[in-house]
Amino acid sequence: MNPPAVSSSEPDSAANTTSSEAGSASAMTSSSVVRLSRSKQTWTGAGSAAGFVLRYLPPMKRLLVDVLGNEKDAERALAILISHLVKAGYSGHDQGRLRDFLILGLRSAAKARATEMETQAKQESSSNAEIQLNLEIAKTESKHWLRYWRDGLMDRTWRALERVQHADRIRLVRAGHEPVSDTSESVNEPNQDLVHDVLRIVTDHSGESSEVIAGRVAELAERQVTAEEVKRQLPLARALFAQLLADEIMLTLENADAAAIQDEIQRLGLKKAFAGLRVKS
């Protein structure tokens, strides 16, 4: 079995379900087409700057730990940044890419935290009042930031795919169907109740047979899973993952047309996630 073209740890690489995600997933059905720029919603139109930015705390925190040297100061710097966003929003700087806006905010927050620590050290008559910051890695195109940002996007996409799976399991239960085999599926609405688990297992266990993968998935799904189900849901899972990833990237751009999304996919080293799929505007 070929491995999937996605991974959260390489450059090319159950929560509540929202109605928009469920609709996005069902709209794809068994298609291998990924549509870029499916809506006009982007980060620049978010009603709450702080609320939207909270979606990307993991990559922000990882960078601040590198800049400040420890988790405690990173968390304090994050609190400073979020507090500013609550009070001032984007302050007229809601342009371009979200990751570029955030790296500037992270640099400012790190400096603010360093000033706090220096002030406290002076008040305590400490001889080590000057704080050294590793700001060289806190740049828009630094390898550290791009890797953390890419991983953050991938993690959000995995969670979105898990929500799709969860929603389909609920759909099957409510419809009174047992999500077990293949013949009861309609052409227009194939089961998606294994999409996350199948893709996750294939990603983590590349090269294993469909039968072995089915056994691993069965343990997660707590039901019998056949090799045929794995083969049927895997292409759908790959297409769903790529679509959800494209949608996530779209949210982080100001002018999220197809060309801009494709450029960001290229810059972040995510082209492999779309391998074998038809990508359209």
Tab-separated table of C-alpha atoms in Angstrom:
chain	number	residue	atom	x	y	z
A	1	MET	CA	0.000	0.000	0.000
A	2	ASN	CA	1.366	3.407	-0.884
A	3	PRO	CA	1.906	5.762	2.061
A	4	PRO	CA	-0.170	8.918	2.276
A	5	ALA	CA	1.320	12.174	1.142
A	6	VAL	CA	0.882	13.897	4.483
A	7	SER	CA	2.842	14.066	7.694
A	8	SER	CA	2.857	16.507	10.593
A	9	SER	CA	6.591	16.116	11.136
A	10	GLU	CA	8.012	16.521	7.623
A	11	PRO	CA	7.990	19.566	5.325
A	12	ASP	CA	5.943	17.626	2.780
A	13	SER	CA	3.984	15.955	4.852
A	14	ALA	CA	-12.767	14.095	18.805
A	15	ALA	CA	-13.829	17.530	19.108
A	16	ASN	CA	-17.202	19.068	18.388
A	17	THR	CA	-18.122	19.331	14.736
A	18	THR	CA	-19.094	22.648	13.245
A	19	SER	CA	-21.742	22.823	10.555
A	20	SER	CA	-19.325	24.445	8.115
A	21	GLU	CA	-16.793	21.622	8.415
A	22	ALA	CA	-19.458	18.967	8.069
A	23	GLY	CA	-20.788	20.701	4.990
A	24	SER	CA	-17.339	21.053	3.485
A	25	ALA	CA	-16.648	17.382	3.942
A	26	SER	CA	-19.943	16.149	2.557
A	27	ALA	CA	-19.559	18.415	-0.451
A	28	MET	CA	-16.401	16.564	-1.508
A	29	THR	CA	-17.965	13.080	-1.461
A	30	SER	CA	-15.609	10.693	-3.266
A	31	SER	CA	-14.086	13.342	-5.516
A	32	SER	CA	-10.315	13.673	-5.883
A	33	VAL	CA	-10.671	17.366	-6.693
A	34	VAL	CA	-9.320	19.950	-4.267
A	35	ARG	CA	-10.759	23.420	-4.756
A	36	LEU	CA	-8.700	26.380	-3.668
A	37	SER	CA	-10.202	29.611	-2.401
A	38	ARG	CA	-13.644	28.122	-1.766
A	39	SER	CA	-14.786	31.140	0.241
A	40	LYS	CA	-13.823	34.730	0.975
A	41	GLN	CA	-13.338	34.221	4.709
A	42	THR	CA	-9.819	35.121	5.860
A	43	TRP	CA	-8.073	36.208	9.044
A	44	THR	CA	-8.384	39.895	8.113
A	45	GLY	CA	-12.155	39.697	8.523
A	46	ALA	CA	-12.153	37.943	11.891
A	47	GLY	CA	-14.475	39.649	14.350
A	48	SER	CA	-12.168	38.939	17.283
A	49	ALA	CA	-8.453	39.245	16.628
A	50	ALA	CA	-7.523	37.558	19.895
A	51	GLY	CA	-10.076	34.802	19.402
A	52	PHE	CA	-8.809	33.999	15.930
A	53	VAL	CA	-5.126	34.100	16.870
A	54	LEU	CA	-5.756	31.615	19.682
A	55	ARG	CA	-6.155	28.999	16.945
A	56	TYR	CA	-2.411	29.205	16.333
A	57	LEU	CA	-1.026	29.213	19.870
A	58	PRO	CA	1.076	26.016	19.508
A	59	PRO	CA	3.485	27.312	16.808
A	60	MET	CA	3.626	30.718	18.515
A	61	LYS	CA	4.552	29.181	21.847
A	62	ARG	CA	7.203	26.942	20.273
A	63	LEU	CA	8.924	29.947	18.734
A	64	LEU	CA	8.779	31.987	21.931
A	65	VAL	CA	10.351	29.138	23.894
A	66	ASP	CA	13.271	29.277	21.459
A	67	VAL	CA	13.492	33.060	21.673
A	68	LEU	CA	13.184	33.383	25.458
A	69	GLY	CA	14.735	30.092	26.475
A	70	ASN	CA	12.000	28.603	28.635
A	71	GLU	CA	8.294	27.792	28.680
A	72	LYS	CA	7.341	30.051	31.596
A	73	ASP	CA	8.574	33.234	29.939
A	74	ALA	CA	7.113	32.107	26.599
A	75	GLU	CA	3.679	31.781	28.195
A	76	ARG	CA	4.011	35.234	29.770
A	77	ALA	CA	4.975	36.740	26.402
A	78	LEU	CA	1.967	35.056	24.804
A	79	ALA	CA	-0.275	36.553	27.482
A	80	ILE	CA	1.143	39.997	26.689
A	81	LEU	CA	0.425	39.542	22.983
A	82	ILE	CA	-3.108	38.214	23.480
A	83	SER	CA	-3.883	41.032	25.921
A	84	HIS	CA	-2.825	43.545	23.280
A	85	LEU	CA	-5.011	41.864	20.660
A	86	VAL	CA	-7.990	41.939	23.014
A	87	LYS	CA	-7.557	45.688	23.546
A	88	ALA	CA	-6.359	46.868	20.152
A	89	GLY	CA	-7.282	44.124	17.676
A	90	TYR	CA	-5.110	44.116	14.594
A	91	SER	CA	-4.580	47.884	14.946
A	92	GLY	CA	-4.849	48.427	11.216
A	93	HIS	CA	-2.168	45.851	10.428
A	94	ASP	CA	-4.560	43.198	9.133
A	95	GLN	CA	-2.821	42.830	5.805
A	96	GLY	CA	-0.805	40.162	4.039
A	97	ARG	CA	-0.156	36.797	5.662
A	98	LEU	CA	-1.193	36.030	9.203
A	99	ARG	CA	2.124	34.337	9.939
A	100	ASP	CA	3.982	37.542	9.027
A	101	PHE	CA	1.713	39.622	11.265
A	102	LEU	CA	2.207	37.176	14.122
A	103	ILE	CA	5.998	37.024	13.909
A	104	LEU	CA	6.152	40.793	14.388
A	105	GLY	CA	3.812	40.514	17.350
A	106	LEU	CA	5.883	37.687	18.807
A	107	ARG	CA	9.063	39.742	18.559
A	108	SER	CA	7.395	42.652	20.335
A	109	ALA	CA	5.936	40.383	23.018
A	110	ALA	CA	9.336	38.760	23.627
A	111	LYS	CA	10.942	42.176	24.023
A	112	ALA	CA	8.177	43.261	26.380
A	113	ARG	CA	8.726	40.160	28.498
A	114	ALA	CA	12.490	40.791	28.529
A	115	THR	CA	11.874	44.347	29.735
A	116	GLU	CA	9.675	43.006	32.527
A	117	MET	CA	12.368	40.578	33.624
A	118	GLU	CA	15.095	43.241	33.494
A	119	THR	CA	12.994	45.620	35.561
A	120	GLN	CA	12.317	42.919	38.119
A	121	ALA	CA	15.998	41.963	38.243
A	122	LYS	CA	17.029	45.574	38.874
A	123	GLN	CA	14.466	45.912	41.640
A	124	GLU	CA	15.916	42.794	43.246
A	125	SER	CA	19.471	44.154	42.782
A	126	SER	CA	20.387	41.238	40.581
A	127	SER	CA	23.683	41.417	38.691
A	128	ASN	CA	22.135	39.662	35.671
A	129	ALA	CA	19.709	42.371	34.662
A	130	GLU	CA	20.221	42.195	30.886
A	131	ILE	CA	18.180	39.514	29.138
A	132	GLN	CA	19.536	37.919	25.971
A	133	LEU	CA	16.934	37.139	23.312
A	134	ASN	CA	17.421	34.851	20.332
A	135	LEU	CA	15.585	37.103	17.889
A	136	GLU	CA	17.476	35.810	14.872
A	137	ILE	CA	15.009	32.953	14.551
A	138	ALA	CA	12.016	35.264	14.957
A	139	LYS	CA	11.909	36.428	11.347
A	140	THR	CA	9.225	36.016	8.713
A	141	GLU	CA	11.118	33.434	6.650
A	142	SER	CA	13.209	31.769	9.348
A	143	LYS	CA	13.378	27.976	9.096
A	144	HIS	CA	12.246	27.652	12.712
A	145	TRP	CA	9.136	29.757	12.232
A	146	LEU	CA	8.183	28.175	8.919
A	147	ARG	CA	8.535	24.682	10.414
A	148	TYR	CA	6.479	25.529	13.494
A	149	TRP	CA	3.830	27.250	11.385
A	150	ARG	CA	3.638	24.321	8.971
A	151	ASP	CA	3.299	21.861	11.833
A	152	GLY	CA	0.560	24.018	13.341
A	153	LEU	CA	-1.419	24.012	10.097
A	154	MET	CA	-1.015	20.250	9.772
A	155	ASP	CA	-2.144	19.633	13.349
A	156	ARG	CA	-5.256	21.746	12.808
A	157	THR	CA	-5.987	19.823	9.609
A	158	TRP	CA	-5.682	16.480	11.374
A	159	ARG	CA	-8.143	17.657	14.023
A	160	ALA	CA	-10.530	18.883	11.332
A	161	LEU	CA	-10.377	15.489	9.618
A	162	GLU	CA	-11.097	13.819	12.941
A	163	ARG	CA	-14.201	15.987	13.294
A	164	VAL	CA	-15.345	14.896	9.836
A	165	GLN	CA	-14.968	11.272	10.898
A	166	HIS	CA	-16.818	11.901	14.163
A	167	ALA	CA	-19.679	13.630	12.347
A	168	ASP	CA	-20.091	10.722	9.940
A	169	ARG	CA	-20.189	8.204	12.755
A	170	ILE	CA	-22.969	10.212	14.372
A	171	ARG	CA	-24.780	10.362	11.001
A	172	LEU	CA	-24.620	6.606	10.616
A	173	VAL	CA	-25.866	5.997	14.143
A	174	ARG	CA	-28.774	8.394	13.719
A	175	ALA	CA	-29.657	6.801	10.396
A	176	GLY	CA	-29.689	3.412	12.068
A	177	HIS	CA	-26.894	2.031	9.886
A	178	GLU	CA	-24.071	-0.139	11.048
A	179	PRO	CA	-20.862	1.321	9.560
A	180	VAL	CA	-19.474	-2.065	8.698
A	181	SER	CA	-19.192	-3.000	5.093
A	182	ASP	CA	-19.297	-1.688	1.637
A	183	THR	CA	-22.453	-2.675	-0.230
A	184	SER	CA	-24.821	-0.402	1.710
A	185	GLU	CA	-22.954	2.782	0.773
A	186	SER	CA	-24.486	4.975	-1.882
A	187	VAL	CA	-22.353	6.379	-4.663
A	188	ASN	CA	-23.216	9.942	-3.700
A	189	GLU	CA	-22.584	9.622	0.007
A	190	PRO	CA	-19.773	7.200	0.827
A	191	ASN	CA	-18.995	6.489	4.448
A	192	GLN	CA	-16.368	8.736	5.981
A	193	ASP	CA	-16.415	7.179	9.444
A	194	LEU	CA	-12.830	5.912	9.194
A	195	VAL	CA	-11.124	8.686	7.217
A	196	HIS	CA	-9.027	10.077	10.076
A	197	ASP	CA	-8.036	6.732	11.569
A	198	VAL	CA	-7.182	5.166	8.212
A	199	LEU	CA	-5.004	8.082	7.102
A	200	ARG	CA	-3.355	8.428	10.504
A	201	ILE	CA	-2.480	4.738	10.680
A	202	VAL	CA	-1.224	4.603	7.085
A	203	THR	CA	0.885	7.701	7.747
A	204	ASP	CA	2.387	6.244	10.916
A	205	HIS	CA	2.843	2.730	9.525
A	206	SER	CA	3.900	3.250	5.947
A	207	GLY	CA	4.409	0.090	3.935
A	208	GLU	CA	2.094	-2.195	5.879
A	209	SER	CA	-0.518	-4.217	4.024
A	210	SER	CA	-4.195	-3.239	3.851
A	211	GLU	CA	-5.026	-6.206	6.068
A	212	VAL	CA	-2.612	-5.111	8.798
A	213	ILE	CA	-3.799	-1.504	8.534
A	214	ALA	CA	-7.397	-2.710	8.809
A	215	GLY	CA	-6.538	-4.510	12.035
A	216	ARG	CA	-4.984	-1.389	13.533
A	217	VAL	CA	-7.939	0.760	12.482
A	218	ALA	CA	-10.373	-1.786	13.923
A	219	GLU	CA	-8.774	-1.324	17.347
A	220	LEU	CA	-9.437	2.420	17.180
A	221	ALA	CA	-12.926	2.109	15.698
A	222	GLU	CA	-13.867	-0.727	18.078
A	223	ARG	CA	-15.539	-2.651	15.280
A	224	GLN	CA	-14.572	-4.982	12.479
A	225	VAL	CA	-12.809	-3.236	9.607
A	226	THR	CA	-12.010	-4.927	6.305
A	227	ALA	CA	-9.088	-4.326	3.968
A	228	GLU	CA	-11.632	-3.280	1.334
A	229	GLU	CA	-12.907	-0.511	3.613
A	230	VAL	CA	-9.376	0.743	4.113
A	231	LYS	CA	-8.750	0.792	0.363
A	232	ARG	CA	-12.041	2.604	-0.245
A	233	GLN	CA	-11.751	5.261	2.461
A	234	LEU	CA	-8.029	6.009	2.048
A	235	PRO	CA	-8.330	7.963	-1.247
A	236	LEU	CA	-11.269	9.884	0.208
A	237	ALA	CA	-9.266	10.603	3.357
A	238	ARG	CA	-6.369	11.957	1.322
A	239	ALA	CA	-8.659	14.219	-0.683
A	240	LEU	CA	-10.453	15.424	2.437
A	241	PHE	CA	-7.174	16.132	4.205
A	242	ALA	CA	-5.838	18.126	1.261
A	243	GLN	CA	-9.068	20.129	0.991
A	244	LEU	CA	-9.123	20.897	4.707
A	245	LEU	CA	-5.457	21.914	4.571
A	246	ALA	CA	-6.124	24.240	1.623
A	247	ASP	CA	-9.050	25.748	3.541
A	248	GLU	CA	-6.852	26.329	6.604
A	249	ILE	CA	-4.145	27.988	4.537
A	250	MET	CA	-6.764	30.183	2.880
A	251	LEU	CA	-7.791	31.561	6.276
A	252	THR	CA	-4.249	32.776	6.939
A	253	LEU	CA	-3.974	34.924	3.805
A	254	GLU	CA	-5.388	38.372	3.034
A	255	ASN	CA	-5.998	37.934	-0.691
A	256	ALA	CA	-6.775	34.241	-0.679
A	257	ASP	CA	-7.055	33.579	-4.401
A	258	ALA	CA	-5.876	30.302	-5.881
A	259	ALA	CA	-2.475	31.675	-6.884
A	260	ALA	CA	-1.777	32.998	-3.382
A	261	ILE	CA	-2.784	29.693	-1.790
A	262	GLN	CA	-0.601	27.711	-4.191
A	263	ASP	CA	2.325	30.031	-3.453
A	264	GLU	CA	1.894	29.508	0.295
A	265	ILE	CA	1.685	25.733	-0.193
A	266	GLN	CA	4.983	25.936	-2.078
A	267	ARG	CA	6.668	28.198	0.500
A	268	LEU	CA	5.670	25.947	3.384
A	269	GLY	CA	6.754	22.735	1.648
A	270	LEU	CA	3.276	21.206	1.596
A	271	LYS	CA	2.970	20.217	-2.058
A	272	LYS	CA	3.220	16.525	-1.238
A	273	ALA	CA	-0.111	16.671	0.591
A	274	PHE	CA	-1.772	17.390	-2.767
A	275	ALA	CA	0.082	14.759	-4.801
A	276	GLY	CA	-2.185	12.720	-7.062
A	277	LEU	CA	-5.150	15.080	-6.626
A	278	ARG	CA	-6.697	17.496	-9.085
A	279	VAL	CA	-6.224	20.998	-7.719
A	280	LYS	CA	-8.574	23.631	-9.141
A	281	SER	CA	-9.277	27.283	-8.438
